[in-house]
mmCIF file of C-alpha atoms and ligand atoms in Angstrom:
data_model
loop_
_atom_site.group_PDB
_atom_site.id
_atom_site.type_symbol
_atom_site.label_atom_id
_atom_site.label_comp_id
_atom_site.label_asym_id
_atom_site.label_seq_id
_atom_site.Cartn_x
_atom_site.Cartn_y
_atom_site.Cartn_z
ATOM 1 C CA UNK A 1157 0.000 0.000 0.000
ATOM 2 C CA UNK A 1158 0.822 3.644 -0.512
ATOM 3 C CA UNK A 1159 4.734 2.535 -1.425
ATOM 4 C CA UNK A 1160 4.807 0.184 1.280
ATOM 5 C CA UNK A 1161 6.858 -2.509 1.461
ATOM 6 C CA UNK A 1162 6.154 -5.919 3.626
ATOM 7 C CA UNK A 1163 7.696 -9.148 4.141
ATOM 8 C CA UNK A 1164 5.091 -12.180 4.234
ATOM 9 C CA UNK A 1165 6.311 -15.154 6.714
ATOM 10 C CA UNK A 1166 3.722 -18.135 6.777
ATOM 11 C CA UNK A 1167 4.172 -21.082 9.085
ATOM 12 C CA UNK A 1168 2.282 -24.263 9.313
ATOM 13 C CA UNK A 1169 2.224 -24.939 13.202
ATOM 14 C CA UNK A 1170 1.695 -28.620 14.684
ATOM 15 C CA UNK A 1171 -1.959 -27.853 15.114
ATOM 16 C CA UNK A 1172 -2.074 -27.609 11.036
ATOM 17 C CA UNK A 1173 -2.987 -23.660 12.177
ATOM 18 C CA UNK A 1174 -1.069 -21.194 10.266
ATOM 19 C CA UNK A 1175 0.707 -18.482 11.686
ATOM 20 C CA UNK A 1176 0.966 -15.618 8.967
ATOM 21 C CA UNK A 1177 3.444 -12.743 10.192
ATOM 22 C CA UNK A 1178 4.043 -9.752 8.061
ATOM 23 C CA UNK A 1179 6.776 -7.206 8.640
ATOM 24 C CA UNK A 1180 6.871 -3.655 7.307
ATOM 25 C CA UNK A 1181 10.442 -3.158 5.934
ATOM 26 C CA UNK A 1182 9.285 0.390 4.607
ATOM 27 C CA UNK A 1183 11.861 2.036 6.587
ATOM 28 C CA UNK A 1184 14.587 -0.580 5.594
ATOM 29 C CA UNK A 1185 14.299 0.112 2.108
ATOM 30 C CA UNK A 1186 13.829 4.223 2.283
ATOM 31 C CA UNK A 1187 17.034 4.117 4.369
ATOM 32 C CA UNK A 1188 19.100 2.021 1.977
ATOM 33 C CA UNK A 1189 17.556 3.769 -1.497
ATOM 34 C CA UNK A 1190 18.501 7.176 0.442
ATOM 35 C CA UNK A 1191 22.368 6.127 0.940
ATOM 36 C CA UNK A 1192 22.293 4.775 -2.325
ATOM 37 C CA UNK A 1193 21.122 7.811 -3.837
ATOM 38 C CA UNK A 1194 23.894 9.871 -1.592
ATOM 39 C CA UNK A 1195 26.539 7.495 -3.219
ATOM 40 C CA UNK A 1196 25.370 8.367 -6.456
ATOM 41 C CA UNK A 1197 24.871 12.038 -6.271
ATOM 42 C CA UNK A 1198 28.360 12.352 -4.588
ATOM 43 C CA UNK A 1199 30.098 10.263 -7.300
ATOM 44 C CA UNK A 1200 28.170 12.317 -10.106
ATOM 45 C CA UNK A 1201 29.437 15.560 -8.444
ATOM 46 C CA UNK A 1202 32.909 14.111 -8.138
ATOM 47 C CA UNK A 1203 33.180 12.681 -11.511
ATOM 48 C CA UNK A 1204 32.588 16.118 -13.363
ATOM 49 C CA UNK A 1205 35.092 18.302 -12.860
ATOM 50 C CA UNK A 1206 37.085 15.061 -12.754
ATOM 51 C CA UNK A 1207 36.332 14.683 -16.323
ATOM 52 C CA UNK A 1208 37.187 18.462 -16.744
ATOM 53 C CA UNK A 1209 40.909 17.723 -15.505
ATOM 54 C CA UNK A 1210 41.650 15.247 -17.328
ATOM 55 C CA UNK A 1211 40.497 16.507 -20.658
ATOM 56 C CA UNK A 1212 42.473 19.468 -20.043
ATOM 57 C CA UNK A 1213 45.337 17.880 -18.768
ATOM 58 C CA UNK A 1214 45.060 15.325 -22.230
ATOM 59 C CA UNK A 1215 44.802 19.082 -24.626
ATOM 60 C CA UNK A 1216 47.667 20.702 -22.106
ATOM 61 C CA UNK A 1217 49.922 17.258 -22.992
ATOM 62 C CA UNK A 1218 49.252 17.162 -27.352
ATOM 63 C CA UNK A 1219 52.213 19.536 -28.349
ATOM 64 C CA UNK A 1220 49.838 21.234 -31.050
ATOM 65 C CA UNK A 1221 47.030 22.552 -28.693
ATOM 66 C CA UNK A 1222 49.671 23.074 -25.370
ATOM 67 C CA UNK A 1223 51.839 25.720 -27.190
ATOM 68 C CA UNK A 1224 50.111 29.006 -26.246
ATOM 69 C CA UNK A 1225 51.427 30.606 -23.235
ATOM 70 C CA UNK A 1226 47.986 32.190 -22.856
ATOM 71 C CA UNK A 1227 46.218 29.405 -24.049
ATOM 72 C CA UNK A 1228 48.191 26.677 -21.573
ATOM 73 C CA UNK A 1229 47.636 29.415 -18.209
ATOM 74 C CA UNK A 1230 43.848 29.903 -18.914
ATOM 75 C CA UNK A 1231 43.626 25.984 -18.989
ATOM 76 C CA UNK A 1232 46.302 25.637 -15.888
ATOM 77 C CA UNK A 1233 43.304 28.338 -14.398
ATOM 78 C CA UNK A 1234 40.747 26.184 -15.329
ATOM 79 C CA UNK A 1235 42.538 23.102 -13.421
ATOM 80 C CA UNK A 1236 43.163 24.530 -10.173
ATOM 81 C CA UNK A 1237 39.143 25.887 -9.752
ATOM 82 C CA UNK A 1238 37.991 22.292 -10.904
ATOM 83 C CA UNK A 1239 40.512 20.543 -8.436
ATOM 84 C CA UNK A 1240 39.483 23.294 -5.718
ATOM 85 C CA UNK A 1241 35.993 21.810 -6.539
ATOM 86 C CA UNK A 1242 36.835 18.532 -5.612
ATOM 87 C CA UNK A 1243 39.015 19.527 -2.449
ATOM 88 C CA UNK A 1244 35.847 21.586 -1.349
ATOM 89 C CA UNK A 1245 33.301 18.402 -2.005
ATOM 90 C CA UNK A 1246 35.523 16.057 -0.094
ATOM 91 C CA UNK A 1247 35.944 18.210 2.785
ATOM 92 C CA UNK A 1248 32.096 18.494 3.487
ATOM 93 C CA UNK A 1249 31.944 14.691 2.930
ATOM 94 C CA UNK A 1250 34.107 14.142 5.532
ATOM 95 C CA UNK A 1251 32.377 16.748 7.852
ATOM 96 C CA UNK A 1252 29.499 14.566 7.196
ATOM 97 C CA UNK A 1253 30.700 11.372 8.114
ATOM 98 C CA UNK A 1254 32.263 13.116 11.476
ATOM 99 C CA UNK A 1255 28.475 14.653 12.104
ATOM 100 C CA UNK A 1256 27.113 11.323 11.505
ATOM 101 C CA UNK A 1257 29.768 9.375 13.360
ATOM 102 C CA UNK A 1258 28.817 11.572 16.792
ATOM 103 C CA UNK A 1259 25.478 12.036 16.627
ATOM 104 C CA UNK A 1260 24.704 10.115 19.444
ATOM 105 C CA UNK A 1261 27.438 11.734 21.601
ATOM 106 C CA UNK A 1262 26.286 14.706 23.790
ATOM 107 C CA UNK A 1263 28.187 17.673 22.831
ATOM 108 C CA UNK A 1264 30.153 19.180 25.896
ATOM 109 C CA UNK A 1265 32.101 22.651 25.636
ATOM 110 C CA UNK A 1266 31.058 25.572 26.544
ATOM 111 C CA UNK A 1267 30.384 27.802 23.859
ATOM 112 C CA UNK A 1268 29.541 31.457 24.388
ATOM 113 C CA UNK A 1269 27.817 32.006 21.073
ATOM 114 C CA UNK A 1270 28.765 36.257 21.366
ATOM 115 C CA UNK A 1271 32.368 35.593 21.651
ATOM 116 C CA UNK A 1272 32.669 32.788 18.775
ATOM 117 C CA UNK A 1273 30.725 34.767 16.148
ATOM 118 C CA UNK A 1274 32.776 37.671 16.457
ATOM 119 C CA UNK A 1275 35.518 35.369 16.074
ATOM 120 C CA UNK A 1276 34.231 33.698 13.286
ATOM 121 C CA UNK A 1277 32.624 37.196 12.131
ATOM 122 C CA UNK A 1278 36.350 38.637 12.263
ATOM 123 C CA UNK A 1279 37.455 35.853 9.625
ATOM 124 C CA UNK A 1280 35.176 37.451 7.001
ATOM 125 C CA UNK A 1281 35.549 40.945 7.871
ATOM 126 C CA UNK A 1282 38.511 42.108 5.633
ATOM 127 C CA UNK A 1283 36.306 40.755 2.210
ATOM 128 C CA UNK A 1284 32.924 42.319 3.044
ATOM 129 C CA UNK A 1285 30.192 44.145 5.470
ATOM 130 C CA UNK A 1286 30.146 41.438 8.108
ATOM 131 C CA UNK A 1287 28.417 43.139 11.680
ATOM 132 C CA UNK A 1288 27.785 41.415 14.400
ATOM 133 C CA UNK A 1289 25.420 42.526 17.243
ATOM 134 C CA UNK A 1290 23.911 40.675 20.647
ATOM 135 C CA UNK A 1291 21.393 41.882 23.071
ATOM 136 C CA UNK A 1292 23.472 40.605 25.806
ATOM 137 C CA UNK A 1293 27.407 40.353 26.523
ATOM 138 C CA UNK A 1294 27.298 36.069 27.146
ATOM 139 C CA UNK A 1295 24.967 33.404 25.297
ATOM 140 C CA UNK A 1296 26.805 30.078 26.531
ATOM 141 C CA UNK A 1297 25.537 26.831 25.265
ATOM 142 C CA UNK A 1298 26.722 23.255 25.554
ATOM 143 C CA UNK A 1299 28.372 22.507 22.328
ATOM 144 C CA UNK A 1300 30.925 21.249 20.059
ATOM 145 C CA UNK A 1301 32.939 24.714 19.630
ATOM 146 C CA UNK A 1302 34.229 23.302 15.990
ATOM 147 C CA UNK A 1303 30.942 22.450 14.856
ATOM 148 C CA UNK A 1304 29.027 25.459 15.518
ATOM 149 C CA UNK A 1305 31.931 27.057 14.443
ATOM 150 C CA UNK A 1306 31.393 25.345 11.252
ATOM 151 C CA UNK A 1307 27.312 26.301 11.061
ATOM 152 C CA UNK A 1308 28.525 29.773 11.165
ATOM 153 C CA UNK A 1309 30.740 29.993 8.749
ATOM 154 C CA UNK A 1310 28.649 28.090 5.823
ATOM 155 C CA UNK A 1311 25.673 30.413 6.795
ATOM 156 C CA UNK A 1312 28.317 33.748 6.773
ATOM 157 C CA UNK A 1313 29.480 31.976 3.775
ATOM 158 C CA UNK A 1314 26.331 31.115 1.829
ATOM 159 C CA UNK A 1315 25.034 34.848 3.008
ATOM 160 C CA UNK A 1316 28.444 36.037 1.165
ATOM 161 C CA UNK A 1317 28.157 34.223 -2.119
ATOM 162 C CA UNK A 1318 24.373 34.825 -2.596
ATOM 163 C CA UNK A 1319 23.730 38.082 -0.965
ATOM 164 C CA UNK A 1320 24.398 41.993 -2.175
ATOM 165 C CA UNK A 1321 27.905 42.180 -3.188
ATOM 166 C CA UNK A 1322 30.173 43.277 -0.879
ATOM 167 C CA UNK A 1323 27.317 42.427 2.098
ATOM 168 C CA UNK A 1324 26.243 43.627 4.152
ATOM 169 C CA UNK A 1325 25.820 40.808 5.849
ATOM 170 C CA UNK A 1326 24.152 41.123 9.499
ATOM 171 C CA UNK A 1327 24.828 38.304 12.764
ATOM 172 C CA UNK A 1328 22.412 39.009 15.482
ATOM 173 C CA UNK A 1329 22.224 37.051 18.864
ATOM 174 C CA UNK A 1330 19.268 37.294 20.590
ATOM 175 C CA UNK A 1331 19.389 35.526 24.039
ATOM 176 C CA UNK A 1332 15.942 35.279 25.781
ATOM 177 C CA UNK A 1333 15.042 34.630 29.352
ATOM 178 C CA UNK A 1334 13.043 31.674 28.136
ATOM 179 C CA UNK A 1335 16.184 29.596 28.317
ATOM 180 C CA UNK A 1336 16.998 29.888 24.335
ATOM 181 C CA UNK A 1337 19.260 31.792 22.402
ATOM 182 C CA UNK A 1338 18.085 32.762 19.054
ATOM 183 C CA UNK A 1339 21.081 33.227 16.036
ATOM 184 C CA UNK A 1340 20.188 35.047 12.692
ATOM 185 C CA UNK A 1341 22.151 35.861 9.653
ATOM 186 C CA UNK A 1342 20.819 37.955 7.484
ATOM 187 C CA UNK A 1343 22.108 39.343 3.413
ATOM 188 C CA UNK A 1344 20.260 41.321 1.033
ATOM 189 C CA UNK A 1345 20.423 38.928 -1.817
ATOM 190 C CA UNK A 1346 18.445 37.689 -4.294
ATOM 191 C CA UNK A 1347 16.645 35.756 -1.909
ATOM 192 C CA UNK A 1348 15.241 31.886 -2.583
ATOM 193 C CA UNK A 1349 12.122 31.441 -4.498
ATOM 194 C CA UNK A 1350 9.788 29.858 -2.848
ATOM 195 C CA UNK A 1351 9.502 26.786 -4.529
ATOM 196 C CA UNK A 1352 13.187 25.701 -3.903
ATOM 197 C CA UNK A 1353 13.119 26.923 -0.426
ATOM 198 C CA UNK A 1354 11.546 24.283 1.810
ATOM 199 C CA UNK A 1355 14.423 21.713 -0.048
ATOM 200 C CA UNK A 1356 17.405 23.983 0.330
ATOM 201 C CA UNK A 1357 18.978 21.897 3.587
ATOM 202 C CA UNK A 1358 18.638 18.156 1.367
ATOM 203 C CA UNK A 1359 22.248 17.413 0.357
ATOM 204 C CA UNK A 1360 22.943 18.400 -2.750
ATOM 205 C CA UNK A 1361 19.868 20.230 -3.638
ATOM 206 C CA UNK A 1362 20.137 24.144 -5.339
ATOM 207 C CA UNK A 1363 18.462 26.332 -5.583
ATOM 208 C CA UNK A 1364 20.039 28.021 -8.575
ATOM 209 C CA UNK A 1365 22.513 25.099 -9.686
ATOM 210 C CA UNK A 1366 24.936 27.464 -12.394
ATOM 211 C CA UNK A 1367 25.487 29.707 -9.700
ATOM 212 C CA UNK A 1368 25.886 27.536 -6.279
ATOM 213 C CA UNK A 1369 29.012 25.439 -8.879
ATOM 214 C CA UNK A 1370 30.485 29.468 -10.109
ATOM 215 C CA UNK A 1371 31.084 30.494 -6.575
ATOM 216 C CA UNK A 1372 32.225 27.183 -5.989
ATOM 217 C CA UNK A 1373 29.457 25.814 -3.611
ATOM 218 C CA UNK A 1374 29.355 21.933 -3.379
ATOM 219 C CA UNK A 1375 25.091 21.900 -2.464
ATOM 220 C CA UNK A 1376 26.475 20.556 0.915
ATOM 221 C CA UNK A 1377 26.723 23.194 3.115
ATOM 222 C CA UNK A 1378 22.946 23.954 4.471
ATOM 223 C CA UNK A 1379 22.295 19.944 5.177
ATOM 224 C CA UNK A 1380 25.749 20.193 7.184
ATOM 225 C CA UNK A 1381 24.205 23.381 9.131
ATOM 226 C CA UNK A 1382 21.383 21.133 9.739
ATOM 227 C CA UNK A 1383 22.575 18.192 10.948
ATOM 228 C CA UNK A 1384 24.764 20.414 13.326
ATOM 229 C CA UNK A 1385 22.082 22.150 14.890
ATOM 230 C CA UNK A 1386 20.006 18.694 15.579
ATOM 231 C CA UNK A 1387 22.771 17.376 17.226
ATOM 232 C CA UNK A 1388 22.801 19.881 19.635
ATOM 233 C CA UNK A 1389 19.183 20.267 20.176
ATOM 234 C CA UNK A 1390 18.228 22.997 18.338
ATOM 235 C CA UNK A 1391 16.142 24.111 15.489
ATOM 236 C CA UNK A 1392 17.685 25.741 12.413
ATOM 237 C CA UNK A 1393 14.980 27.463 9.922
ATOM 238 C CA UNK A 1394 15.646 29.472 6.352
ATOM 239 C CA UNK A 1395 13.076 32.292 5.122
ATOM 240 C CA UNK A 1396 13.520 34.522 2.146
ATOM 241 C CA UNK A 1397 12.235 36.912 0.064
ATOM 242 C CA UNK A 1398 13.125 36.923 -3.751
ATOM 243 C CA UNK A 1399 14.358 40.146 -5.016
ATOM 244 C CA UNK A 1400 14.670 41.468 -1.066
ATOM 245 C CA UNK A 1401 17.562 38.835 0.853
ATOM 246 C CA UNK A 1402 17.333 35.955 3.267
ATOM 247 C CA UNK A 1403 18.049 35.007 6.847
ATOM 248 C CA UNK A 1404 18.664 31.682 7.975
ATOM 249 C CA UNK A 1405 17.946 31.032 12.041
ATOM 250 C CA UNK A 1406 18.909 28.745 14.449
ATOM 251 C CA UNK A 1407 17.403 28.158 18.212
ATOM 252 C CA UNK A 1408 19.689 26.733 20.419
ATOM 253 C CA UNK A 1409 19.224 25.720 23.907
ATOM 254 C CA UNK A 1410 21.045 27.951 26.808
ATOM 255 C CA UNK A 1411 23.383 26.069 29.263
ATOM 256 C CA UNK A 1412 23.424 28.733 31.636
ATOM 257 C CA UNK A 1413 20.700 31.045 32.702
ATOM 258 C CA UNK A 1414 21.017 34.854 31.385
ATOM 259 C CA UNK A 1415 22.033 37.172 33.876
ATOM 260 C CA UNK A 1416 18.610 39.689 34.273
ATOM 261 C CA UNK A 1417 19.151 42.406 31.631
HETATM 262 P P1 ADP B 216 25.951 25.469 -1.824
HETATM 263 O O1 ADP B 216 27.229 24.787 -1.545
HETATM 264 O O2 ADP B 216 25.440 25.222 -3.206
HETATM 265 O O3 ADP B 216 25.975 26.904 -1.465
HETATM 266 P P2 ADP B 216 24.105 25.003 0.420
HETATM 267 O O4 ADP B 216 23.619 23.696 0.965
HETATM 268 O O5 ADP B 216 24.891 25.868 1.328
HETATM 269 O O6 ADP B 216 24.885 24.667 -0.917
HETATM 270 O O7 ADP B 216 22.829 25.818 -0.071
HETATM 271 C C1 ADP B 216 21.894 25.173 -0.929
HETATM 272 C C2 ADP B 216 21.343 26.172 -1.925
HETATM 273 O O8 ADP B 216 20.528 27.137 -1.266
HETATM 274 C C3 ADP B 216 22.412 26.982 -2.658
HETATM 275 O O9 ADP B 216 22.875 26.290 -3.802
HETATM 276 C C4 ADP B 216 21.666 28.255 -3.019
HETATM 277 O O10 ADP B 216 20.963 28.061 -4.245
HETATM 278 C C5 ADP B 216 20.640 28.404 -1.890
HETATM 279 N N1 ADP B 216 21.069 29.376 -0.853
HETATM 280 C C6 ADP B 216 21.679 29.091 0.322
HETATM 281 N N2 ADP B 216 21.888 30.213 1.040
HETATM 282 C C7 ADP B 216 21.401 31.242 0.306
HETATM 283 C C8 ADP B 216 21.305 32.673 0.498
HETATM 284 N N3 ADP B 216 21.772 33.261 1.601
HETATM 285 N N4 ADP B 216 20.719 33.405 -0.502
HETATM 286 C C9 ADP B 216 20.245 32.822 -1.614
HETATM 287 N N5 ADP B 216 20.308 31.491 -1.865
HETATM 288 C C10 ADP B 216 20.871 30.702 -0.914
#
């Protein structure tokens, strides 16, 4: 039924009753056609530029084609984005596997959300409009410092590549008495149509696919912020309006109570 799919065990007891059991593998098979498809997807994206090396490193070889210094630095160019590609793609694999691999682990350090996105902030700062303001001078959660660390640089990142040029981009902290501290960063990009936006955090999905491979995105990066956020209890949430930017949120649990304002 409905895409279902069940395993039928009959038995013949000693009584000549039958005992008919039927198991619903349904989740079985969605888990194992969902890593299948991951294996796929990741050896499509690999494969390309892949293919785009090689055939320029074949033209670069032939003595004919090779012989323009302009010719052989534009190609050299070409190499070095398409293995930067590749670099880029294996790195969020393997920041995948690690999320995956410690998922069950509670996360322990204590992360003062203020301090480590002006750190992170500060990495950004000398190639655009990053700010970064907090309605209070601590928000300290239990955490895994490298991981959020991570979540804020792909959303300072993604806010970089897709918003105004040149920002400005805007990280706000919001810690509420309520016991949760509410992060926000916000560009004034093109924004994500609304069709493409409830799928943006599925690996590999984008939402404008020539432009998420020119800036060099790998389609990665949201499903990374994601799982991240999961892991440490929280809730991460993406709105946009075309034509006027986007801001992606995440609500995070406090570990220690806010001092009264
Ligand atoms: P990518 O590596 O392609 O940037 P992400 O998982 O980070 O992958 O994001 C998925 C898609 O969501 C992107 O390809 C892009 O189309 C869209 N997107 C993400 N952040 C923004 C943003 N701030 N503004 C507009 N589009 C965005």
């Amino acid at each position: 039924t409905g895409g279902s799919v069940w395993e039928v065990d009959c038995r013949v007891l000693a009584s000549n009753d039958r005992l008919v059991s039927l198991y619903d593998l349904s989740e079985r098979v969605s888990v194992a056609k969902s890593h299948a498809d991951f294996v796929a997807n990741a050896s499509h994206e690999l494969r390309t530029p892949l293919a785009n090396v090689l055939g320029y490193v074949e033209t670069l070889m032939n003595p004919k084609a090779g012989g323009n210094e302009g010719v052989r630095l534009r190609f050299l160019d070409t190499i070095r984005h398409e293995a930067q590609r590749m670099q880029s793609l294996i790195s969020d694999l393997m920041s995948l596997s690690r999320i995956e691999a410690v998922k069950h682990e509670v996360p322990a350090d204590r992360v003062d959300m203020v301090a480590l996105s002006n750190e992170i902030g500060g990495e950004f700062r000398t190639s655009a409009t990053v700010t970064v303001k907090a309605n209070c001078e601590k928000a300290v959660i239990a955490g895994d410092r490298g991981q959020i660390g991570q979540v804020l640089r792909n959303l300072i990142d993604n806010a970089l590549k897709y918003g105004k040029a040149g920002g400005p981009v805007e990280v706000s902290i919001e810690a509420a008495s309520t016991g949760w501290v509410l992060l926000t960063v916000r560009d004034e990009g093109e924004g994500i149509a609304p069709e493409h936006l409830p799928r943006v955090t599925e690996r590999f999905y984008r939402a404008d696919t020539s432009r998420s491979r020119a800036v060099g995105g790998t389609g990665l990066g949201l499903s990374i912020v994601k799982h991240i956020v999961e892991r440490h209890r929280g809730r991460f949430d993406i709105d946009s309006r075309p034509g006027t930017g986007t801001t992606a949120s995440m609500m995070l649990p406090l570990r220690e109570e806010q001092p009264a304002e």
